[in-house]
Short mmCIF file of C-alpha atoms in Angstrom, two decimals:
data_model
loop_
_atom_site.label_atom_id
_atom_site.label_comp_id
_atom_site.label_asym_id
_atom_site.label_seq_id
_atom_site.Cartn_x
_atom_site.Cartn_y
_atom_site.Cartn_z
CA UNK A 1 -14.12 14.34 -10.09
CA UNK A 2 -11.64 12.63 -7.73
CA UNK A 3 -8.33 13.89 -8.00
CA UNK A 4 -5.25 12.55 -6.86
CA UNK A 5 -2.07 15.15 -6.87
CA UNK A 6 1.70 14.53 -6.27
CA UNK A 7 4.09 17.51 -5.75
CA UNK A 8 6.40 18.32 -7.10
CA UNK A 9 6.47 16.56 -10.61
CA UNK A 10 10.16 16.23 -10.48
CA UNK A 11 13.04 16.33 -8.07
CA UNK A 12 16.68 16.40 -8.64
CA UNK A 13 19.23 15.31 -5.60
CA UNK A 14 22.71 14.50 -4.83
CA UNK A 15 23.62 10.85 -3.47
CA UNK A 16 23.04 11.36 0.29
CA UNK A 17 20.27 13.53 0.48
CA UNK A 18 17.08 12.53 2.03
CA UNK A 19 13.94 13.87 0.17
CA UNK A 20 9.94 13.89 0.59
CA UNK A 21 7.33 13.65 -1.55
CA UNK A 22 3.41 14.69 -1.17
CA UNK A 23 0.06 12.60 -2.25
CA UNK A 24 -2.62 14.70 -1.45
CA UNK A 25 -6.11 12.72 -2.15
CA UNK A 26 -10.15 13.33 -0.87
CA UNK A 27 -10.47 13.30 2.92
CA UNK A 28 -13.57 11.91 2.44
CA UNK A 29 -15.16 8.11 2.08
CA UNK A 30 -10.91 6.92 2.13
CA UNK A 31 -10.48 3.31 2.54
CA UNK A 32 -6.59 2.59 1.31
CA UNK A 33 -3.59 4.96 -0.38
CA UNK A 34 -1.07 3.36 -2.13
CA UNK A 35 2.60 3.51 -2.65
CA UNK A 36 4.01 2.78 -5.86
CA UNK A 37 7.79 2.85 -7.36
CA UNK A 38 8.25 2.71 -11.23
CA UNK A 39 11.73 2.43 -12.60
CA UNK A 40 11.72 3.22 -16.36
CA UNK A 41 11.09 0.06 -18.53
CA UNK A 42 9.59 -1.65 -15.65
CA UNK A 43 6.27 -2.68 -14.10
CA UNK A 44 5.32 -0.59 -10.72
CA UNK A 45 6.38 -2.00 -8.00
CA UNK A 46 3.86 -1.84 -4.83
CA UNK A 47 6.30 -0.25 -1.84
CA UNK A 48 3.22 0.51 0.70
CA UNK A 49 -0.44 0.10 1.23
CA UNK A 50 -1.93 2.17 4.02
CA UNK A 51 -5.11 2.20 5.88
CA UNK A 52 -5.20 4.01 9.26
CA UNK A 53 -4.83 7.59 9.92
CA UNK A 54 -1.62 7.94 11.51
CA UNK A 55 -0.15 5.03 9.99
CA UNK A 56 3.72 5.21 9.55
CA UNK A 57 5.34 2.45 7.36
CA UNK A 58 8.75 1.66 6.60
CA UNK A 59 11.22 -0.18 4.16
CA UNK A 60 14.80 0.05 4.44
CA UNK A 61 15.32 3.91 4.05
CA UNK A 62 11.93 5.02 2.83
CA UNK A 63 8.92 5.63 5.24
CA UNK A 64 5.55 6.98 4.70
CA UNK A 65 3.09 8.32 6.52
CA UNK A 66 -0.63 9.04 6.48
CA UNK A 67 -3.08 11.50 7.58
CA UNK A 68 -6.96 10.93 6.10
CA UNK A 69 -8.72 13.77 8.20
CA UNK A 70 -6.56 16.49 6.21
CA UNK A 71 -5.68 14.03 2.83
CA UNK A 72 -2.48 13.55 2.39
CA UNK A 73 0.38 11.54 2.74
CA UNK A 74 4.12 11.88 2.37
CA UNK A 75 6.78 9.32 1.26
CA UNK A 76 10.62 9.99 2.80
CA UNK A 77 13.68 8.74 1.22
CA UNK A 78 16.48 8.59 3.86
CA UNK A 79 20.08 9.08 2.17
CA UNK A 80 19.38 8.41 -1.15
CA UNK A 81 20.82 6.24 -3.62
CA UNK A 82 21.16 6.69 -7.21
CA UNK A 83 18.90 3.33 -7.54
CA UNK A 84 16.24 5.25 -5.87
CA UNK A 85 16.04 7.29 -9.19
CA UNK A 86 12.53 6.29 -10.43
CA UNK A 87 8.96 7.94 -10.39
CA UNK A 88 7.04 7.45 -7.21
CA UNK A 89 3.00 7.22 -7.85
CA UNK A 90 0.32 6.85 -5.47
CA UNK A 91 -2.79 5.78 -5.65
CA UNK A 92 -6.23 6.46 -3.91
CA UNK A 93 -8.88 3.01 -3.52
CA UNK A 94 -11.72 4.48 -4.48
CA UNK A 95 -15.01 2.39 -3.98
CA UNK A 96 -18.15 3.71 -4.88
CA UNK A 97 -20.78 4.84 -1.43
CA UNK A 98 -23.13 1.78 -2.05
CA UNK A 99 -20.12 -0.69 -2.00
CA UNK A 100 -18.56 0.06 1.15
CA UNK A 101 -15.33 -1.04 0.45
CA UNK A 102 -16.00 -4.09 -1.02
CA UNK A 103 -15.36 -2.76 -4.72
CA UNK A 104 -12.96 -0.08 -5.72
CA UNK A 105 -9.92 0.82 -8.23
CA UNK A 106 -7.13 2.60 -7.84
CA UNK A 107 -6.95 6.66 -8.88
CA UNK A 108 -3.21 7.13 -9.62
CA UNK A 109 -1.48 11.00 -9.32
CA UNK A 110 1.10 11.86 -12.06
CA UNK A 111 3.90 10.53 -10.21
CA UNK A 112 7.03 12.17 -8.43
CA UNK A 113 10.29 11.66 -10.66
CA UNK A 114 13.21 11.36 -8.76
CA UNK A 115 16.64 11.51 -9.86
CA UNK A 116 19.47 10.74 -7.63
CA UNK A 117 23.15 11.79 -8.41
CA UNK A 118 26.15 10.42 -7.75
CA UNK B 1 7.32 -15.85 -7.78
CA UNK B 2 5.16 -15.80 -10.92
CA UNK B 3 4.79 -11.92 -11.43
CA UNK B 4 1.74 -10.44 -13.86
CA UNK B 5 2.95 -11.16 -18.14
CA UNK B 6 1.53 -9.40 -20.47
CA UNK B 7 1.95 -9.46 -24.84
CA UNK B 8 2.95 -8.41 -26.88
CA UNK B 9 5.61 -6.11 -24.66
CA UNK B 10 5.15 -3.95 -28.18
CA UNK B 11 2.52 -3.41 -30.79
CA UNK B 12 3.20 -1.28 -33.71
CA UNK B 13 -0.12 -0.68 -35.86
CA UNK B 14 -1.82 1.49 -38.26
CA UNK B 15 -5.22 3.63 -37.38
CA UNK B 16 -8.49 1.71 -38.06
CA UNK B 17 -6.40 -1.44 -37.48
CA UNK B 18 -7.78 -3.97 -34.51
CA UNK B 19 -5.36 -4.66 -31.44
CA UNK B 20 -5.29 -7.58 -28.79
CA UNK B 21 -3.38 -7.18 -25.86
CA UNK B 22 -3.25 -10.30 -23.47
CA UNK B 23 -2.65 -10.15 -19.14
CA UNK B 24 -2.10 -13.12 -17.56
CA UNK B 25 -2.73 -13.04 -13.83
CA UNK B 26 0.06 -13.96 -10.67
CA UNK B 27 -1.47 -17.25 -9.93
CA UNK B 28 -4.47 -17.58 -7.60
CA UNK B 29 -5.56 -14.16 -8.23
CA UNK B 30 -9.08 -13.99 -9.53
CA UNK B 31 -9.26 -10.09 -10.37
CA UNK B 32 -7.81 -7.89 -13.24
CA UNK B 33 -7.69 -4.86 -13.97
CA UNK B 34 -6.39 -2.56 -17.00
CA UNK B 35 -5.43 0.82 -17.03
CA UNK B 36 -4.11 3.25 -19.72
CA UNK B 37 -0.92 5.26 -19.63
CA UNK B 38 -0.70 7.93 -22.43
CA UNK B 39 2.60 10.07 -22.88
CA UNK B 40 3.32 12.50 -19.51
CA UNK B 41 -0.02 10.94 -18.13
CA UNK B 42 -0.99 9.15 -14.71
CA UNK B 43 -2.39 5.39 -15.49
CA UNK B 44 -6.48 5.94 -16.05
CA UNK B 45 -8.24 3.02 -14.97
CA UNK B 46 -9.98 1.00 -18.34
CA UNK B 47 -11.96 -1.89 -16.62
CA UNK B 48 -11.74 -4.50 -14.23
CA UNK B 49 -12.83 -7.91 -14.09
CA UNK B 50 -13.43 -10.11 -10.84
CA UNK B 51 -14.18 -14.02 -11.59
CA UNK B 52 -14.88 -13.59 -15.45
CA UNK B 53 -17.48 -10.57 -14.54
CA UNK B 54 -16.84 -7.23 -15.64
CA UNK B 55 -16.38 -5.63 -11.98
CA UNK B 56 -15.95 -1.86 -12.76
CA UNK B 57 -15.20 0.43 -15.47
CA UNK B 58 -13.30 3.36 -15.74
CA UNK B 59 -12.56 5.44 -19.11
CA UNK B 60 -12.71 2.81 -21.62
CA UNK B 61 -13.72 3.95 -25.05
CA UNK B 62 -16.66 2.22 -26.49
CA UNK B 63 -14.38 0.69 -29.59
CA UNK B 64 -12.23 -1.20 -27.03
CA UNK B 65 -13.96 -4.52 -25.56
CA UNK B 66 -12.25 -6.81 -23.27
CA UNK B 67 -13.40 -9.98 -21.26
CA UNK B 68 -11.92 -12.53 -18.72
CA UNK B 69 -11.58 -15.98 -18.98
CA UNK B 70 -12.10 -19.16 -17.49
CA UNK B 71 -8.30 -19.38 -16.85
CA UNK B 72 -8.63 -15.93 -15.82
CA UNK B 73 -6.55 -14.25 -18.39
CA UNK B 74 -7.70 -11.09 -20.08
CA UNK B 75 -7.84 -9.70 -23.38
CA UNK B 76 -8.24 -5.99 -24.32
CA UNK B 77 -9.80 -5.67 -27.59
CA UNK B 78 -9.39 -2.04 -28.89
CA UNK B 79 -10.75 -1.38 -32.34
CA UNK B 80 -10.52 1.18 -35.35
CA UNK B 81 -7.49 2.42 -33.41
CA UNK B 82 -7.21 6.12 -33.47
CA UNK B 83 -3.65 7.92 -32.71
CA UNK B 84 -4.38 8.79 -29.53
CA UNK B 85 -4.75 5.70 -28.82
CA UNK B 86 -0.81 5.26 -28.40
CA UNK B 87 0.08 4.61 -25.08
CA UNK B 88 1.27 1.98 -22.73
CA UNK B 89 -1.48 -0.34 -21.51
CA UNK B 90 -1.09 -1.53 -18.16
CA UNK B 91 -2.62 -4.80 -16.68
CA UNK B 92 -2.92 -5.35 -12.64
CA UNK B 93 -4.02 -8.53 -11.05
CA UNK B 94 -5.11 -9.09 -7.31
CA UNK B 95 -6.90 -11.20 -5.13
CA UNK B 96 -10.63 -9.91 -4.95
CA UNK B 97 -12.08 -6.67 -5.74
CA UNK B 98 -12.08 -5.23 -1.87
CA UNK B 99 -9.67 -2.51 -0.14
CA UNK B 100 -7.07 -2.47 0.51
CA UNK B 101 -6.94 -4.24 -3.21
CA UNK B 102 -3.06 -4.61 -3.36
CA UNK B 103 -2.81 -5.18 -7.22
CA UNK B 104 0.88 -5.91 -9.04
CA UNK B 105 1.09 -4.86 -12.45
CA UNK B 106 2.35 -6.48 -15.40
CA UNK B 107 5.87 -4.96 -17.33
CA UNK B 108 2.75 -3.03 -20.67
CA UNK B 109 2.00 -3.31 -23.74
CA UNK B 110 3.52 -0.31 -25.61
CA UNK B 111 0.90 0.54 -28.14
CA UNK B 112 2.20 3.00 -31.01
CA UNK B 113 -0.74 3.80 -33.89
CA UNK B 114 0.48 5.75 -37.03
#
């Protein structure tokens, strides 16, 4: 079975802060992790899609970063905002040995809830 | 720019009733996908379709059908609901079936059974 876990569940900071967030997915057979942010009443909205061990992306004041060897991956908010309250999901492509990449879906943790006070 | 629709936005029915839930693709994309959200759960993948083919499938239960057409819209087809079949369904399009497979989700159907 092919888990994919976030930590923590929920998190609960003032305006300002900057936070991180942890994916943890199998080292093994990885071809893409994914980056999603879901505001309540809303579709997810795709923040990052990352391929390379090592890779770093950023937008605006959140970054993430990837490591496949070990499996994981952590999202940073920098000075958050109270519209960066929303729950943060990612998702591991999986794609079954015989396909190589070439088929796959998406194995989505629970999601990290953040909530951002004034 | 033409995001993912999906309807109804919410479905109210009673167990053993049928449901149809409709995704229309972004434009141009030729790949959907439809996952399941119950309450306090992560999205489970249902099935996924990839030029009118079923391309991969995922928990579906065997009283929910679905199929892609030649306009490459979906429809989930879930029969003799059951209460735990409340949730909010979830359709994704993208372009191919390959990593790294960005899909973009539609806003659900919210599904209540009583």
């Amino acid at each position: 079975i092919l888990n994919v876990e976030q930590s923590p569940q929920s998190l609960h900071v003032q305006e300002g802060d900057s936070t991180n967030f942890t994916c943890s997915f199998p080292s093994s057979n990885f071809y893409a992790l994914h980056w999603y942010r879901w505001e309540t009443a809303k579709s997810p909205e795709a923040l990052f899609v990352m391929t390379l061990n090592g890779d770093e992306k950023k937008k605006g004041r959140i970054s993430a970063t990837l490591n496949t060897k070990e499996g994981y991956s952590y999202l940073y908010i920098k000075g958050s905002q109270p519209e960066d309250s929303a729950t943060y999901l990612c998702a591991f492509f999986y794609s079954p040995m015989n396909y190589g990449g070439s088929q796959g879906n998406l194995i989505f943790g629970k999601g990290t809830k953040l909530s951002v006070k004034p | 720019a033409a995001g993912v629709i999906q309807s109804p936005r919410h479905l109210i029915k009673e167990k053993r009733e049928t449901a149809t839930l409709k995704c229309y693709p972004i434009p141009r994309h030729d790949t959907v996908y439809w996952y399941q959200q119950g309450p306090g759960q992560d999205p489970q993948f249902l099935i996924s379709f990839y030029e009118k083919m079923q391309s991969d499938k995922g928990s579906i239960p065997d009283r929910f059908s679905a199929q892609q057409f030649s306009d490459y819209h979906s429809e989930l087809n879930m029969s003799s609901l059951e209460l735990g079949d409340s949730a909010l369904y979830f359709c994704a399009s993208s372009s191919g079936t390959g990593f790294p497979n960005e899909q973009f989700f539609g806003p659900g159907t919210r599904l209540t059974v009583l």
